[in-house]
Amino acid sequence: MGAYLCIASNGVPPSVSKRIKVIPPMLSIAHQLVGVPPFYNITIECLVEAYPTSLNYWTRDNDTMIHDSVKYKTESVSTSPSYKSVMKLTIFNFQGSDSGNYKCVAKNPRGETDGNIRIY
């Protein structure tokens, strides 16, 4: 992670340089185990740091991607500085069948990472 300076020189002036910031995706999770009463709504979060901006998504136990529906709402909110964001997953009307592992995933051209949250 950090800033890199690339200098191209072929012996013919001028040399050309380019500065590039590289931050492979990193996740942090405040609560990895969450208990929810039946019929409540719950929102879980993953904090993401990545540059270039990462593609963020949620999966369930079987690695099936979660999409917005009557049951789920997903969102990724950019914060300051621009390489940080918060991934949120809201589960509506929690039932016993909603218990299990949820995974937040962040991918960019520099790498990929994921984090697990267990809900019971």
XYZ file of C-alpha atoms in Angstrom:
120
model
C 0.000 0.000 0.000
C 1.303 3.423 -0.830
C 2.430 5.796 -3.544
C 4.841 4.662 -6.237
C 6.810 6.755 -8.717
C 7.472 5.220 -12.136
C 10.184 6.883 -14.237
C 10.634 6.040 -17.928
C 13.946 6.994 -19.489
C 15.412 5.771 -22.767
C 18.443 8.047 -22.909
C 16.628 10.686 -24.953
C 15.469 13.602 -22.792
C 13.102 14.300 -21.259
C 12.395 11.435 -18.865
C 8.733 10.879 -18.053
C 7.396 10.062 -14.596
C 4.024 9.071 -13.163
C 2.978 8.779 -9.506
C 0.443 6.035 -8.714
C -1.293 5.309 -5.413
C -1.892 1.624 -4.753
C -4.173 0.366 -1.999
C -5.255 -3.275 -2.361
C -8.677 -3.862 -0.811
C -8.676 -4.129 2.982
C -11.705 -4.827 5.184
C -12.448 -4.307 8.840
C -15.512 -5.598 10.646
C -16.600 -4.224 14.002
C -19.005 -7.067 14.903
C -18.298 -10.545 13.520
C -21.003 -12.276 15.557
C -24.472 -10.703 15.754
C -27.613 -11.918 17.534
C -30.980 -10.786 16.177
C -34.463 -11.297 17.646
C -37.068 -12.790 15.294
C -38.984 -10.334 13.075
C -36.447 -7.504 13.577
C -34.510 -5.703 10.840
C -30.717 -5.850 11.115
C -27.969 -3.933 9.293
C -24.425 -5.310 9.199
C -21.387 -3.360 7.988
C -17.901 -3.822 6.559
C -15.431 -0.950 6.298
C -13.448 -0.995 3.029
C -10.219 0.740 2.007
C -9.184 0.371 -1.651
C -7.699 2.349 -4.524
C -8.674 2.161 -7.305
C -12.255 1.911 -6.043
C -13.324 -1.655 -5.367
C -16.308 -3.630 -6.556
C -18.188 -4.506 -3.356
C -20.835 -7.186 -2.821
C -22.330 -9.563 -0.238
C -22.754 -13.357 -0.322
C -24.417 -15.993 1.866
C -23.278 -19.425 3.126
C -23.122 -20.976 -0.353
C -21.312 -17.976 -1.930
C -24.487 -16.898 -3.741
C -24.429 -13.144 -4.344
C -27.099 -11.188 -2.459
C -29.165 -8.747 -4.522
C -31.638 -6.091 -3.400
C -35.081 -7.592 -2.813
C -37.965 -7.537 -0.357
C -35.642 -9.411 2.040
C -32.319 -7.584 1.497
C -31.009 -4.086 0.851
C -27.345 -3.597 -0.063
C -25.448 -0.328 -0.267
C -21.896 0.934 -0.458
C -21.379 4.461 0.849
C -18.212 6.412 -0.011
C -16.629 8.339 2.839
C -13.696 10.683 3.225
C -10.931 10.165 2.204
C -12.135 8.848 -1.151
C -10.452 5.424 -0.864
C -12.704 4.500 2.093
C -16.278 3.229 1.965
C -18.804 1.402 4.125
C -20.629 -1.674 2.848
C -24.045 -2.233 4.428
C -26.448 -5.151 4.250
C -29.914 -4.819 5.764
C -31.950 -7.965 6.382
C -35.653 -7.288 6.836
C -38.000 -9.311 9.088
C -35.258 -11.623 10.400
C -36.251 -15.305 10.562
C -34.415 -18.412 11.745
C -33.718 -19.314 8.108
C -31.734 -16.052 7.795
C -29.194 -17.276 10.374
C -25.760 -18.145 9.065
C -22.610 -16.677 7.563
C -22.637 -13.526 5.467
C -19.551 -12.472 3.558
C -18.613 -8.983 2.389
C -16.296 -9.035 -0.642
C -14.163 -6.222 -2.096
C -12.274 -6.551 -5.424
C -10.163 -4.136 -7.421
C -7.376 -4.556 -10.011
C -4.829 -4.728 -7.144
C -6.445 -7.635 -5.270
C -9.423 -9.129 -3.483
C -10.419 -9.678 0.131
C -13.457 -10.768 2.118
C -14.755 -10.801 5.666
C -17.313 -12.988 7.478
C -20.126 -12.009 9.793
C -22.146 -14.719 11.522
C -25.752 -13.850 12.352
C -27.853 -15.952 14.738
